[in-house]
Amino acid sequence: QVQLVESGGGLVQPGGSLRLSCDYSRRGISRFIAMGWYRQASGNQRELVAAVRSLDSTNYVDSVKGRFTISRDNAKNTLYLQMNSLKPEDTGVYYCNILGTPLTGYWGQGTQVTVSS
């Protein structure tokens, strides 16, 4: 059974926007557990790009600051990533997960984001 379901990716032109969603309702993750969005570009390692921690505090990798916004709906057990002013270097497969999850741990299928003209 799939317990993390990412959606919302697609092909978009530079400067465009996408909103990614992560349904973790079937995973049973507490609202107090820190979560994040990770990106894996082709041929590269998976890297954390945005995180939301307790009291809704957020952190972002420098390359997406001012363009991406991470948020969560505790009632729906859903994590979001609003992506604006997209650049080609934002291309990759985006995954949501509990912060600190090792590469060998459980991961969902991810959602592909491709930024190209």
GROMACS .gro file of N, CA and C in nm:
model
  351
    1GLN      N    1   0.083  -0.120   0.000
    1GLN     CA    2   0.000   0.000   0.000
    1GLN      C    3   0.087   0.125   0.000
    2VAL      N    4   0.055   0.220  -0.088
    2VAL     CA    5   0.126   0.346  -0.096
    2VAL      C    6   0.083   0.434   0.021
    3GLN      N    7   0.180   0.487   0.096
    3GLN     CA    8   0.151   0.568   0.213
    3GLN      C    9   0.189   0.715   0.199
    4LEU      N   10   0.270   0.749   0.099
    4LEU     CA   11   0.302   0.887   0.064
    4LEU      C   12   0.273   0.905  -0.084
    5VAL      N   13   0.185   1.000  -0.116
    5VAL     CA   14   0.143   1.019  -0.254
    5VAL      C   15   0.168   1.163  -0.294
    6GLU      N   16   0.267   1.185  -0.381
    6GLU     CA   17   0.299   1.317  -0.433
    6GLU      C   18   0.225   1.340  -0.565
    7SER      N   19   0.182   1.464  -0.588
    7SER     CA   20   0.114   1.498  -0.711
    7SER      C   21   0.135   1.645  -0.743
    8GLY      N   22   0.098   1.686  -0.863
    8GLY     CA   23   0.102   1.826  -0.902
    8GLY      C   24   0.215   1.864  -0.995
    9GLY      N   25   0.306   1.772  -1.022
    9GLY     CA   26   0.416   1.802  -1.112
    9GLY      C   27   0.370   1.808  -1.256
   10GLY      N   28   0.463   1.845  -1.344
   10GLY     CA   29   0.432   1.854  -1.485
   10GLY      C   30   0.538   1.932  -1.559
   11LEU      N   31   0.509   1.961  -1.685
   11LEU     CA   32   0.597   2.040  -1.771
   11LEU      C   33   0.551   2.184  -1.769
   12VAL      N   34   0.642   2.276  -1.739
   12VAL     CA   35   0.608   2.417  -1.730
   12VAL      C   36   0.722   2.500  -1.789
   13GLN      N   37   0.689   2.614  -1.847
   13GLN     CA   38   0.790   2.704  -1.903
   13GLN      C   39   0.859   2.783  -1.793
   14PRO      N   40   0.982   2.828  -1.816
   14PRO     CA   41   1.048   2.914  -1.717
   14PRO      C   42   0.961   3.033  -1.680
   15GLY      N   43   0.959   3.065  -1.551
   15GLY     CA   44   0.875   3.172  -1.501
   15GLY      C   45   0.737   3.128  -1.458
   16GLY      N   46   0.700   3.005  -1.489
   16GLY     CA   47   0.570   2.953  -1.453
   16GLY      C   48   0.562   2.907  -1.309
   17SER      N   49   0.446   2.853  -1.272
   17SER     CA   50   0.421   2.811  -1.135
   17SER      C   51   0.357   2.673  -1.131
   18LEU      N   52   0.383   2.602  -1.022
   18LEU     CA   53   0.320   2.475  -0.993
   18LEU      C   54   0.296   2.466  -0.843
   19ARG      N   55   0.195   2.390  -0.803
   19ARG     CA   56   0.176   2.359  -0.662
   19ARG      C   57   0.177   2.208  -0.644
   20LEU      N   58   0.274   2.160  -0.570
   20LEU     CA   59   0.284   2.018  -0.541
   20LEU      C   60   0.208   1.984  -0.413
   21SER      N   61   0.150   1.865  -0.410
   21SER     CA   62   0.079   1.818  -0.293
   21SER      C   63   0.133   1.683  -0.251
   22CYS      N   64   0.130   1.657  -0.122
   22CYS     CA   65   0.172   1.529  -0.066
   22CYS      C   66   0.068   1.484   0.034
   23ASP      N   67   0.000   1.376   0.000
   23ASP     CA   68  -0.099   1.317   0.089
   23ASP      C   69  -0.030   1.214   0.178
   24TYR      N   70  -0.022   1.243   0.307
   24TYR     CA   71   0.038   1.147   0.399
   24TYR      C   72  -0.064   1.094   0.500
   25SER      N   73  -0.192   1.105   0.468
   25SER     CA   74  -0.298   1.061   0.559
   25SER      C   75  -0.289   0.912   0.589
   26ARG      N   76  -0.252   0.834   0.490
   26ARG     CA   77  -0.242   0.690   0.511
   26ARG      C   78  -0.114   0.650   0.581
   27ARG      N   79  -0.021   0.742   0.594
   27ARG     CA   80   0.104   0.715   0.663
   27ARG      C   81   0.090   0.732   0.814
   28GLY      N   82  -0.008   0.811   0.857
   28GLY     CA   83  -0.031   0.834   0.999
   28GLY      C   84   0.075   0.919   1.066
   29ILE      N   85   0.127   1.018   0.996
   29ILE     CA   86   0.232   1.105   1.048
   29ILE      C   87   0.170   1.213   1.136
   30SER      N   88   0.226   1.232   1.254
   30SER     CA   89   0.177   1.333   1.347
   30SER      C   90   0.200   1.473   1.293
   31ARG      N   91   0.110   1.565   1.330
   31ARG     CA   92   0.124   1.705   1.292
   31ARG      C   93   0.246   1.769   1.353
   32PHE      N   94   0.302   1.707   1.456
   32PHE     CA   95   0.419   1.762   1.524
   32PHE      C   96   0.551   1.712   1.465
   33ILE      N   97   0.545   1.624   1.367
   33ILE     CA   98   0.664   1.571   1.304
   33ILE      C   99   0.707   1.663   1.190
   34ALA      N  100   0.835   1.700   1.189
   34ALA     CA  101   0.889   1.786   1.083
   34ALA      C  102   0.892   1.711   0.950
   35MET      N  103   0.852   1.780   0.844
   35MET     CA  104   0.850   1.720   0.712
   35MET      C  105   0.914   1.812   0.611
   36GLY      N  106   0.950   1.756   0.497
   36GLY     CA  107   1.014   1.836   0.395
   36GLY      C  108   0.990   1.785   0.255
   37TRP      N  109   1.024   1.870   0.160
   37TRP     CA  110   1.027   1.835   0.019
   37TRP      C  111   1.171   1.817  -0.025
   38TYR      N  112   1.195   1.707  -0.095
   38TYR     CA  113   1.327   1.675  -0.146
   38TYR      C  114   1.322   1.674  -0.298
   39ARG      N  115   1.436   1.704  -0.361
   39ARG     CA  116   1.446   1.704  -0.506
   39ARG      C  117   1.563   1.617  -0.549
   40GLN      N  118   1.541   1.539  -0.652
   40GLN     CA  119   1.646   1.459  -0.711
   40GLN      C  120   1.651   1.487  -0.861
   41ALA      N  121   1.754   1.558  -0.903
   41ALA     CA  122   1.776   1.582  -1.045
   41ALA      C  123   1.844   1.461  -1.106
   42SER      N  124   1.827   1.445  -1.236
   42SER     CA  125   1.885   1.331  -1.306
   42SER      C  126   2.035   1.324  -1.283
   43GLY      N  127   2.081   1.210  -1.234
   43GLY     CA  128   2.222   1.189  -1.211
   43GLY      C  129   2.276   1.247  -1.082
   44ASN      N  130   2.190   1.311  -1.002
   44ASN     CA  131   2.233   1.374  -0.877
   44ASN      C  132   2.169   1.307  -0.756
   45GLN      N  133   2.221   1.341  -0.638
   45GLN     CA  134   2.167   1.287  -0.514
   45GLN      C  135   2.040   1.360  -0.474
   46ARG      N  136   1.958   1.292  -0.397
   46ARG     CA  137   1.837   1.353  -0.344
   46ARG      C  138   1.874   1.455  -0.237
   47GLU      N  139   1.816   1.576  -0.245
   47GLU     CA  140   1.854   1.684  -0.157
   47GLU      C  141   1.731   1.756  -0.103
   48LEU      N  142   1.734   1.791   0.024
   48LEU     CA  143   1.625   1.865   0.087
   48LEU      C  144   1.622   2.008   0.033
   49VAL      N  145   1.504   2.055  -0.011
   49VAL     CA  146   1.491   2.191  -0.061
   49VAL      C  147   1.402   2.279   0.026
   50ALA      N  148   1.311   2.220   0.103
   50ALA     CA  149   1.222   2.298   0.189
   50ALA      C  150   1.173   2.210   0.303
   51ALA      N  151   1.157   2.271   0.421
   51ALA     CA  152   1.114   2.196   0.539
   51ALA      C  153   1.020   2.280   0.623
   52VAL      N  154   0.925   2.213   0.688
   52VAL     CA  155   0.839   2.278   0.786
   52VAL      C  156   0.851   2.200   0.916
   53ARG      N  157   0.879   2.272   1.025
   53ARG     CA  158   0.900   2.211   1.155
   53ARG      C  159   0.791   2.254   1.252
   54SER      N  160   0.815   2.234   1.381
   54SER     CA  161   0.715   2.268   1.481
   54SER      C  162   0.680   2.416   1.476
   55LEU      N  163   0.555   2.447   1.512
   55LEU     CA  164   0.503   2.584   1.512
   55LEU      C  165   0.508   2.646   1.372
   56ASP      N  166   0.509   2.561   1.270
   56ASP     CA  167   0.506   2.603   1.130
   56ASP      C  168   0.628   2.682   1.087
   57SER      N  169   0.739   2.666   1.157
   57SER     CA  170   0.863   2.729   1.113
   57SER      C  171   0.911   2.660   0.985
   58THR      N  172   0.971   2.738   0.895
   58THR     CA  173   1.011   2.684   0.766
   58THR      C  174   1.157   2.716   0.735
   59ASN      N  175   1.216   2.633   0.650
   59ASN     CA  176   1.352   2.653   0.603
   59ASN      C  177   1.359   2.617   0.456
   60TYR      N  178   1.448   2.684   0.383
   60TYR     CA  179   1.462   2.663   0.240
   60TYR      C  180   1.609   2.662   0.201
   61VAL      N  181   1.641   2.583   0.101
   61VAL     CA  182   1.773   2.591   0.042
   61VAL      C  183   1.784   2.726  -0.030
   62ASP      N  184   1.904   2.782  -0.033
   62ASP     CA  185   1.923   2.917  -0.086
   62ASP      C  186   1.868   2.935  -0.227
   63SER      N  187   1.879   2.833  -0.309
   63SER     CA  188   1.842   2.845  -0.449
   63SER      C  189   1.692   2.865  -0.472
   64VAL      N  190   1.608   2.836  -0.372
   64VAL     CA  191   1.464   2.849  -0.389
   64VAL      C  192   1.403   2.956  -0.299
   65LYS      N  193   1.482   3.020  -0.215
   65LYS     CA  194   1.429   3.122  -0.125
   65LYS      C  195   1.365   3.236  -0.203
   66GLY      N  196   1.246   3.276  -0.158
   66GLY     CA  197   1.172   3.382  -0.225
   66GLY      C  198   1.086   3.334  -0.338
   67ARG      N  199   1.102   3.208  -0.379
   67ARG     CA  200   1.024   3.154  -0.490
   67ARG      C  201   0.934   3.038  -0.448
   68PHE      N  202   0.979   2.958  -0.353
   68PHE     CA  203   0.902   2.841  -0.306
   68PHE      C  204   0.845   2.868  -0.168
   69THR      N  205   0.727   2.812  -0.140
   69THR     CA  206   0.666   2.820  -0.009
   69THR      C  207   0.614   2.683   0.031
   70ILE      N  208   0.661   2.633   0.145
   70ILE     CA  209   0.615   2.506   0.198
   70ILE      C  210   0.509   2.532   0.304
   71SER      N  211   0.405   2.449   0.306
   71SER     CA  212   0.300   2.461   0.405
   71SER      C  213   0.235   2.325   0.427
   72ARG      N  214   0.156   2.314   0.533
   72ARG     CA  215   0.086   2.189   0.559
   72ARG      C  216  -0.053   2.216   0.612
   73ASP      N  217  -0.145   2.126   0.578
   73ASP     CA  218  -0.281   2.129   0.629
   73ASP      C  219  -0.292   2.011   0.725
   74ASN      N  220  -0.291   2.039   0.854
   74ASN     CA  221  -0.290   1.933   0.954
   74ASN      C  222  -0.419   1.851   0.953
   75ALA      N  223  -0.532   1.916   0.926
   75ALA     CA  224  -0.660   1.846   0.923
   75ALA      C  225  -0.666   1.745   0.809
   76LYS      N  226  -0.606   1.779   0.697
   76LYS     CA  227  -0.607   1.692   0.579
   76LYS      C  228  -0.484   1.603   0.570
   77ASN      N  229  -0.388   1.623   0.660
   77ASN     CA  230  -0.262   1.549   0.653
   77ASN      C  231  -0.200   1.560   0.514
   78THR      N  232  -0.187   1.684   0.470
   78THR     CA  233  -0.135   1.713   0.336
   78THR      C  234  -0.026   1.819   0.344
   79LEU      N  235   0.083   1.796   0.273
   79LEU     CA  236   0.194   1.889   0.263
   79LEU      C  237   0.192   1.952   0.124
   80TYR      N  238   0.222   2.081   0.116
   80TYR     CA  239   0.221   2.153  -0.010
   80TYR      C  240   0.355   2.220  -0.037
   81LEU      N  241   0.383   2.240  -0.165
   81LEU     CA  242   0.496   2.321  -0.207
   81LEU      C  243   0.451   2.409  -0.322
   82GLN      N  244   0.434   2.538  -0.294
   82GLN     CA  245   0.402   2.634  -0.398
   82GLN      C  246   0.531   2.679  -0.463
   83MET      N  247   0.543   2.660  -0.594
   83MET     CA  248   0.664   2.688  -0.668
   83MET      C  249   0.636   2.796  -0.771
   84ASN      N  250   0.696   2.913  -0.753
   84ASN     CA  251   0.678   3.026  -0.844
   84ASN      C  252   0.810   3.061  -0.911
   85SER      N  253   0.799   3.136  -1.021
   85SER     CA  254   0.917   3.182  -1.095
   85SER      C  255   1.013   3.066  -1.123
   86LEU      N  256   0.959   2.958  -1.174
   86LEU     CA  257   1.038   2.837  -1.193
   86LEU      C  258   1.149   2.856  -1.294
   87LYS      N  259   1.262   2.790  -1.267
   87LYS     CA  260   1.380   2.796  -1.350
   87LYS      C  261   1.415   2.656  -1.399
   88PRO      N  262   1.488   2.645  -1.510
   88PRO     CA  263   1.526   2.512  -1.558
   88PRO      C  264   1.600   2.428  -1.454
   89GLU      N  265   1.679   2.491  -1.368
   89GLU     CA  266   1.753   2.418  -1.266
   89GLU      C  267   1.664   2.362  -1.156
   90ASP      N  268   1.535   2.398  -1.154
   90ASP     CA  269   1.441   2.339  -1.060
   90ASP      C  270   1.392   2.202  -1.106
   91THR      N  271   1.428   2.163  -1.226
   91THR     CA  272   1.384   2.035  -1.282
   91THR      C  273   1.432   1.918  -1.196
   92GLY      N  274   1.344   1.822  -1.175
   92GLY     CA  275   1.379   1.703  -1.100
   92GLY      C  276   1.255   1.632  -1.050
   93VAL      N  277   1.276   1.521  -0.983
   93VAL     CA  278   1.167   1.449  -0.918
   93VAL      C  279   1.157   1.497  -0.775
   94TYR      N  280   1.039   1.540  -0.733
   94TYR     CA  281   1.017   1.593  -0.600
   94TYR      C  282   0.947   1.491  -0.512
   95TYR      N  283   1.000   1.472  -0.392
   95TYR     CA  284   0.947   1.378  -0.295
   95TYR      C  285   0.917   1.449  -0.164
   96CYS      N  286   0.815   1.405  -0.093
   96CYS     CA  287   0.792   1.450   0.044
   96CYS      C  288   0.825   1.337   0.139
   97ASN      N  289   0.865   1.374   0.262
   97ASN     CA  290   0.893   1.272   0.361
   97ASN      C  291   0.921   1.338   0.497
   98ILE      N  292   0.924   1.255   0.599
   98ILE     CA  293   0.969   1.298   0.731
   98ILE      C  294   1.114   1.341   0.720
   99LEU      N  295   1.148   1.453   0.784
   99LEU     CA  296   1.286   1.500   0.782
   99LEU      C  297   1.378   1.395   0.842
  100GLY      N  298   1.491   1.376   0.777
  100GLY     CA  299   1.589   1.281   0.824
  100GLY      C  300   1.573   1.141   0.771
  101THR      N  301   1.473   1.116   0.688
  101THR     CA  302   1.455   0.982   0.633
  101THR      C  303   1.575   0.945   0.546
  102PRO      N  304   1.637   0.831   0.574
  102PRO     CA  305   1.751   0.791   0.490
  102PRO      C  306   1.706   0.748   0.352
  103LEU      N  307   1.799   0.749   0.258
  103LEU     CA  308   1.768   0.710   0.121
  103LEU      C  309   1.716   0.567   0.115
  104THR      N  310   1.759   0.484   0.210
  104THR     CA  311   1.717   0.345   0.215
  104THR      C  312   1.585   0.325   0.287
  105GLY      N  313   1.525   0.432   0.340
  105GLY     CA  314   1.398   0.423   0.408
  105GLY      C  315   1.281   0.420   0.312
  106TYR      N  316   1.160   0.441   0.365
  106TYR     CA  317   1.042   0.443   0.280
  106TYR      C  318   1.026   0.577   0.210
  107TRP      N  319   1.003   0.573   0.080
  107TRP     CA  320   0.975   0.691  -0.002
  107TRP      C  321   0.859   0.662  -0.096
  108GLY      N  322   0.784   0.767  -0.131
  108GLY     CA  323   0.679   0.753  -0.229
  108GLY      C  324   0.735   0.753  -0.370
  109GLN      N  325   0.645   0.765  -0.467
  109GLN     CA  326   0.687   0.758  -0.607
  109GLN      C  327   0.744   0.890  -0.659
  110GLY      N  328   0.719   1.000  -0.589
  110GLY     CA  329   0.764   1.130  -0.633
  110GLY      C  330   0.679   1.184  -0.747
  111THR      N  331   0.700   1.312  -0.779
  111THR     CA  332   0.632   1.374  -0.892
  111THR      C  333   0.732   1.453  -0.973
  112GLN      N  334   0.729   1.435  -1.104
  112GLN     CA  335   0.828   1.495  -1.193
  112GLN      C  336   0.793   1.640  -1.223
  113VAL      N  337   0.891   1.728  -1.205
  113VAL     CA  338   0.880   1.868  -1.243
  113VAL      C  339   0.983   1.896  -1.351
  114THR      N  340   0.937   1.942  -1.466
  114THR     CA  341   1.027   1.975  -1.575
  114THR      C  342   1.002   2.119  -1.617
  115VAL      N  343   1.107   2.201  -1.609
  115VAL     CA  344   1.098   2.343  -1.646
  115VAL      C  345   1.179   2.362  -1.773
  116SER      N  346   1.111   2.389  -1.882
  116SER     CA  347   1.176   2.399  -2.012
  116SER      C  348   1.092   2.484  -2.106
  117SER      N  349   1.159   2.558  -2.193
  117SER     CA  350   1.091   2.636  -2.294
  117SER      C  351   1.074   2.559  -2.423
   0.00000   0.00000   0.00000
